[in-house]
Amino acid sequence: MNTNGRTTSPGRRTLLRGAALGAAAPMLASTAAADTGSAARRTRDAGTVTYRWLGTSGWRIDIQRAKRDEARRQPGTATVLVDPYVTRFDTGLFGGSFDPATRLRTDKPLVRRHAGTPEVICVTHTHWDHLNDVPFLAKATGARVIGTETTYHVLRSFGVDAAQLVVVKGGEVLDFDGYVVEVAGSRHSRNAAYSYFAPGTLNAPPATAPRTVADLPEGDTLAFKVTPDGAPSALFMGASDFDERSFRGLAPDIAMLAVASAATTHRYVPRLLDALERPGVIVPVHWDDFERPLAEPPRKVGTDLDDFVTQVRDLSPASRLVVPDYETRYGADVRSRR
């Protein structure tokens, strides 16, 4: 239970179902996926929460509250975003000619179409493929943004009101109307040279708002666990490394796990699955070419996704594995333990 006595999870036996918005839901069930035929199990109502993958590690979560709030544009519905990078411009990263001086830009109508009107935006770290569209969304919608001190200072430089910004470090459990957001300390991915692009943190707003992708440092990395009332909990990672001690005890029902592009982190998948107690549903993220528009099908980058899928199937055969697609709304079904 959370600190206010709510039940944070109705059970670990969870199915993620896809309701297509324009494409079939690509599901890869493990060989021991949850049995749906037993009448002896109690089935809770589906439809209290839906998930939409925005590519990279981005997600839109729409939560139907138990009580309707007629003052809202969408009565009773809360939208939570994680790393909503929708504009997806070309930096040359996947063509072998990466240009760190690529200018930041936001396709405002496209972002609003995919992101809706968020109540809360969770930012795992401050690199452009996670933060780029957040300044516009925060100012356009008044959404509360949860992130690191670096995220705070960057958004202040873009003119986002300080009253909208929540600085966290990991360990916080934040209670909202109809859902709880738990913050976990995490780590950024490592490349084959044991390094990564644009490390560093900010302890004051930059003199001018960032203009290029190189102007956005990582600023430490977080993970977020979102638990809607009466629905499964879901963990969202933004990079393919983690703080093993911070992750232990999270035990999410659904886990959106970043796929590693290098083998520099020791036993990444086995340690991650062990720390999270082998979630009922595992969804790989951050494996797609995030410089292609969301209107096109996701393009797999390299063979890292295949290796991840193989390891998950071998190490956690009882988990349901869902490889997500763009333009698909996923709903969660929950079945209690035997």
PDB file of C-alpha atoms in Angstrom, residues 3-158:
ATOM      1  CA  THR A   3       1.636   6.089   2.293  1.00  0.00           C
ATOM      2  CA  ASN A   4      -2.063   7.039   2.212  1.00  0.00           C
ATOM      3  CA  GLY A   5      -3.252   3.460   2.526  1.00  0.00           C
ATOM      4  CA  ARG A   6      -4.200   2.879  -1.123  1.00  0.00           C
ATOM      5  CA  THR A   7      -3.619  -0.531  -2.607  1.00  0.00           C
ATOM      6  CA  THR A   8      -0.867   0.100  -5.113  1.00  0.00           C
ATOM      7  CA  SER A   9      -1.291  -3.081  -7.103  1.00  0.00           C
ATOM      8  CA  PRO A  10      -4.255  -5.421  -7.635  1.00  0.00           C
ATOM      9  CA  GLY A  11      -2.035  -8.372  -8.522  1.00  0.00           C
ATOM     10  CA  ARG A  12       0.971  -9.323 -10.611  1.00  0.00           C
ATOM     11  CA  ARG A  13      -0.909 -11.452 -13.152  1.00  0.00           C
ATOM     12  CA  THR A  14      -1.473  -8.747 -15.753  1.00  0.00           C
ATOM     13  CA  LEU A  15      -2.220  -8.674 -19.470  1.00  0.00           C
ATOM     14  CA  LEU A  16      -1.581  -5.690 -21.704  1.00  0.00           C
ATOM     15  CA  ARG A  17      -4.140  -5.606 -24.503  1.00  0.00           C
ATOM     16  CA  GLY A  18      -3.879  -3.488 -27.620  1.00  0.00           C
ATOM     17  CA  ALA A  19      -6.808  -1.660 -29.203  1.00  0.00           C
ATOM     18  CA  ALA A  20      -5.508  -0.460 -32.555  1.00  0.00           C
ATOM     19  CA  LEU A  21      -5.884   3.146 -33.608  1.00  0.00           C
ATOM     20  CA  GLY A  22      -4.547   2.445 -37.081  1.00  0.00           C
ATOM     21  CA  ALA A  23      -2.342  -0.611 -36.810  1.00  0.00           C
ATOM     22  CA  ALA A  24      -2.624  -4.082 -35.325  1.00  0.00           C
ATOM     23  CA  ALA A  25      -1.213  -4.489 -31.820  1.00  0.00           C
ATOM     24  CA  PRO A  26       2.073  -6.404 -32.064  1.00  0.00           C
ATOM     25  CA  MET A  27       2.125  -8.785 -29.122  1.00  0.00           C
ATOM     26  CA  LEU A  28       4.750 -11.440 -28.454  1.00  0.00           C
ATOM     27  CA  ALA A  29       3.415 -13.574 -25.642  1.00  0.00           C
ATOM     28  CA  SER A  30       5.858 -15.727 -23.725  1.00  0.00           C
ATOM     29  CA  THR A  31       5.382 -19.484 -23.717  1.00  0.00           C
ATOM     30  CA  ALA A  32       3.884 -19.305 -20.239  1.00  0.00           C
ATOM     31  CA  ALA A  33       1.643 -16.276 -20.683  1.00  0.00           C
ATOM     32  CA  ALA A  34      -1.139 -15.764 -18.174  1.00  0.00           C
ATOM     33  CA  ASP A  35      -3.984 -18.288 -18.451  1.00  0.00           C
ATOM     34  CA  THR A  36      -7.230 -16.427 -19.167  1.00  0.00           C
ATOM     35  CA  GLY A  37      -9.538 -19.433 -19.129  1.00  0.00           C
ATOM     36  CA  SER A  38      -9.923 -20.138 -15.430  1.00  0.00           C
ATOM     37  CA  ALA A  39     -13.345 -19.169 -14.085  1.00  0.00           C
ATOM     38  CA  ALA A  40     -11.917 -19.456 -10.590  1.00  0.00           C
ATOM     39  CA  ARG A  41     -10.029 -16.192 -11.008  1.00  0.00           C
ATOM     40  CA  ARG A  42     -11.637 -12.847 -10.322  1.00  0.00           C
ATOM     41  CA  THR A  43     -11.215 -10.352 -13.147  1.00  0.00           C
ATOM     42  CA  ARG A  44     -11.142  -6.690 -12.402  1.00  0.00           C
ATOM     43  CA  ASP A  45     -12.582  -4.178 -14.844  1.00  0.00           C
ATOM     44  CA  ALA A  46     -10.324  -3.089 -17.707  1.00  0.00           C
ATOM     45  CA  GLY A  47     -10.351   0.399 -19.125  1.00  0.00           C
ATOM     46  CA  THR A  48      -9.302   2.471 -16.103  1.00  0.00           C
ATOM     47  CA  VAL A  49      -5.971   3.186 -17.783  1.00  0.00           C
ATOM     48  CA  THR A  50      -4.559   3.107 -21.325  1.00  0.00           C
ATOM     49  CA  TYR A  51      -0.998   3.488 -22.592  1.00  0.00           C
ATOM     50  CA  ARG A  52       0.250   4.861 -25.903  1.00  0.00           C
ATOM     51  CA  TRP A  53       3.893   4.555 -26.923  1.00  0.00           C
ATOM     52  CA  LEU A  54       5.242   7.825 -28.319  1.00  0.00           C
ATOM     53  CA  GLY A  55       8.464   6.196 -29.480  1.00  0.00           C
ATOM     54  CA  THR A  56      11.898   6.249 -27.801  1.00  0.00           C
ATOM     55  CA  SER A  57      10.983   6.038 -24.080  1.00  0.00           C
ATOM     56  CA  GLY A  58       7.930   8.285 -24.445  1.00  0.00           C
ATOM     57  CA  TRP A  59       4.482   7.312 -23.195  1.00  0.00           C
ATOM     58  CA  ARG A  60       1.026   8.815 -22.873  1.00  0.00           C
ATOM     59  CA  ILE A  61      -1.002   7.404 -19.983  1.00  0.00           C
ATOM     60  CA  ASP A  62      -4.722   8.209 -19.824  1.00  0.00           C
ATOM     61  CA  ILE A  63      -6.271   7.472 -16.437  1.00  0.00           C
ATOM     62  CA  GLN A  64     -10.026   7.410 -15.892  1.00  0.00           C
ATOM     63  CA  ARG A  65     -10.634   8.645 -12.373  1.00  0.00           C
ATOM     64  CA  ALA A  66     -13.235   6.988 -10.184  1.00  0.00           C
ATOM     65  CA  LYS A  67     -15.025  10.326  -9.689  1.00  0.00           C
ATOM     66  CA  ARG A  68     -15.819  12.646 -12.574  1.00  0.00           C
ATOM     67  CA  ASP A  69     -14.447  16.157 -12.439  1.00  0.00           C
ATOM     68  CA  GLU A  70     -16.713  18.276 -14.616  1.00  0.00           C
ATOM     69  CA  ALA A  71     -14.334  21.253 -14.447  1.00  0.00           C
ATOM     70  CA  ARG A  72     -11.870  19.461 -16.737  1.00  0.00           C
ATOM     71  CA  ARG A  73     -11.895  19.489 -20.542  1.00  0.00           C
ATOM     72  CA  GLN A  74     -12.052  15.688 -20.437  1.00  0.00           C
ATOM     73  CA  PRO A  75     -14.164  15.029 -17.326  1.00  0.00           C
ATOM     74  CA  GLY A  76     -12.647  12.488 -14.989  1.00  0.00           C
ATOM     75  CA  THR A  77      -9.604  11.778 -17.166  1.00  0.00           C
ATOM     76  CA  ALA A  78      -6.017  12.538 -16.214  1.00  0.00           C
ATOM     77  CA  THR A  79      -3.245  12.384 -18.822  1.00  0.00           C
ATOM     78  CA  VAL A  80       0.300  11.682 -17.646  1.00  0.00           C
ATOM     79  CA  LEU A  81       3.233  11.860 -20.056  1.00  0.00           C
ATOM     80  CA  VAL A  82       6.678  10.339 -19.767  1.00  0.00           C
ATOM     81  CA  ASP A  83       9.480  11.736 -21.986  1.00  0.00           C
ATOM     82  CA  PRO A  84       7.120  13.003 -24.724  1.00  0.00           C
ATOM     83  CA  TYR A  85       9.501  13.480 -27.685  1.00  0.00           C
ATOM     84  CA  VAL A  86       7.165  13.686 -30.699  1.00  0.00           C
ATOM     85  CA  THR A  87       8.780  16.188 -33.113  1.00  0.00           C
ATOM     86  CA  ARG A  88      11.600  13.743 -33.989  1.00  0.00           C
ATOM     87  CA  PHE A  89      13.912  15.786 -36.228  1.00  0.00           C
ATOM     88  CA  ASP A  90      17.019  14.495 -38.012  1.00  0.00           C
ATOM     89  CA  THR A  91      20.435  14.902 -36.338  1.00  0.00           C
ATOM     90  CA  GLY A  92      22.221  12.355 -38.534  1.00  0.00           C
ATOM     91  CA  LEU A  93      22.522  10.027 -35.536  1.00  0.00           C
ATOM     92  CA  PHE A  94      21.301   6.912 -37.320  1.00  0.00           C
ATOM     93  CA  GLY A  95      22.978   7.742 -40.613  1.00  0.00           C
ATOM     94  CA  GLY A  96      26.489   7.899 -39.208  1.00  0.00           C
ATOM     95  CA  SER A  97      26.845  11.694 -39.450  1.00  0.00           C
ATOM     96  CA  PHE A  98      25.604  12.958 -36.088  1.00  0.00           C
ATOM     97  CA  ASP A  99      25.648  16.752 -35.819  1.00  0.00           C
ATOM     98  CA  PRO A 100      25.569  17.993 -32.193  1.00  0.00           C
ATOM     99  CA  ALA A 101      24.880  21.507 -33.493  1.00  0.00           C
ATOM    100  CA  THR A 102      21.460  20.443 -34.828  1.00  0.00           C
ATOM    101  CA  ARG A 103      18.937  23.093 -33.846  1.00  0.00           C
ATOM    102  CA  LEU A 104      16.124  22.232 -31.466  1.00  0.00           C
ATOM    103  CA  ARG A 105      12.628  22.706 -32.856  1.00  0.00           C
ATOM    104  CA  THR A 106       9.075  21.677 -31.994  1.00  0.00           C
ATOM    105  CA  ASP A 107       6.184  20.784 -34.300  1.00  0.00           C
ATOM    106  CA  LYS A 108       3.505  22.263 -32.059  1.00  0.00           C
ATOM    107  CA  PRO A 109       0.338  20.907 -33.767  1.00  0.00           C
ATOM    108  CA  LEU A 110       1.851  17.434 -33.982  1.00  0.00           C
ATOM    109  CA  VAL A 111       2.887  17.475 -30.332  1.00  0.00           C
ATOM    110  CA  ARG A 112      -0.558  18.564 -29.163  1.00  0.00           C
ATOM    111  CA  ARG A 113      -2.218  15.898 -31.302  1.00  0.00           C
ATOM    112  CA  HIS A 114      -0.179  13.098 -29.738  1.00  0.00           C
ATOM    113  CA  ALA A 115       0.257  14.477 -26.224  1.00  0.00           C
ATOM    114  CA  GLY A 116      -3.227  15.845 -25.584  1.00  0.00           C
ATOM    115  CA  THR A 117      -3.602  17.995 -22.472  1.00  0.00           C
ATOM    116  CA  PRO A 118      -1.339  16.486 -19.822  1.00  0.00           C
ATOM    117  CA  GLU A 119      -1.769  17.026 -16.120  1.00  0.00           C
ATOM    118  CA  VAL A 120       1.714  15.752 -15.251  1.00  0.00           C
ATOM    119  CA  ILE A 121       4.856  15.290 -17.360  1.00  0.00           C
ATOM    120  CA  CYS A 122       7.625  13.027 -16.037  1.00  0.00           C
ATOM    121  CA  VAL A 123      11.098  13.607 -17.498  1.00  0.00           C
ATOM    122  CA  THR A 124      13.683  10.856 -16.983  1.00  0.00           C
ATOM    123  CA  HIS A 125      16.611  13.047 -18.095  1.00  0.00           C
ATOM    124  CA  THR A 126      17.338  16.181 -20.064  1.00  0.00           C
ATOM    125  CA  HIS A 127      18.724  14.947 -23.406  1.00  0.00           C
ATOM    126  CA  TRP A 128      16.847  16.264 -26.449  1.00  0.00           C
ATOM    127  CA  ASP A 129      15.157  12.961 -27.321  1.00  0.00           C
ATOM    128  CA  HIS A 130      13.392  13.137 -23.952  1.00  0.00           C
ATOM    129  CA  LEU A 131      12.984  16.854 -23.168  1.00  0.00           C
ATOM    130  CA  ASN A 132      12.741  18.630 -26.534  1.00  0.00           C
ATOM    131  CA  ASP A 133       8.945  19.039 -26.628  1.00  0.00           C
ATOM    132  CA  VAL A 134       8.448  19.524 -22.889  1.00  0.00           C
ATOM    133  CA  PRO A 135       9.012  23.323 -22.708  1.00  0.00           C
ATOM    134  CA  PHE A 136       6.266  23.926 -25.280  1.00  0.00           C
ATOM    135  CA  LEU A 137       3.874  21.470 -23.628  1.00  0.00           C
ATOM    136  CA  ALA A 138       4.473  22.873 -20.151  1.00  0.00           C
ATOM    137  CA  LYS A 139       3.786  26.444 -21.265  1.00  0.00           C
ATOM    138  CA  ALA A 140       0.849  25.541 -23.515  1.00  0.00           C
ATOM    139  CA  THR A 141      -0.992  23.337 -21.023  1.00  0.00           C
ATOM    140  CA  GLY A 142       0.197  24.389 -17.567  1.00  0.00           C
ATOM    141  CA  ALA A 143       1.162  20.786 -16.814  1.00  0.00           C
ATOM    142  CA  ARG A 144       3.237  20.011 -13.752  1.00  0.00           C
ATOM    143  CA  VAL A 145       6.704  18.714 -14.724  1.00  0.00           C
ATOM    144  CA  ILE A 146       8.583  16.247 -12.525  1.00  0.00           C
ATOM    145  CA  GLY A 147      12.332  15.942 -13.110  1.00  0.00           C
ATOM    146  CA  THR A 148      15.846  16.577 -11.882  1.00  0.00           C
ATOM    147  CA  GLU A 149      17.377  19.895 -10.869  1.00  0.00           C
ATOM    148  CA  THR A 150      18.902  20.121 -14.343  1.00  0.00           C
ATOM    149  CA  THR A 151      15.469  19.703 -15.928  1.00  0.00           C
ATOM    150  CA  TYR A 152      14.217  22.444 -13.630  1.00  0.00           C
ATOM    151  CA  HIS A 153      16.922  24.901 -14.677  1.00  0.00           C
ATOM    152  CA  VAL A 154      16.546  24.148 -18.390  1.00  0.00           C
ATOM    153  CA  LEU A 155      12.787  24.649 -18.282  1.00  0.00           C
ATOM    154  CA  ARG A 156      13.175  27.888 -16.339  1.00  0.00           C
ATOM    155  CA  SER A 157      15.481  29.140 -19.114  1.00  0.00           C
ATOM    156  CA  PHE A 158      12.636  28.452 -21.569  1.00  0.00           C
TER     157      PHE A 158
END
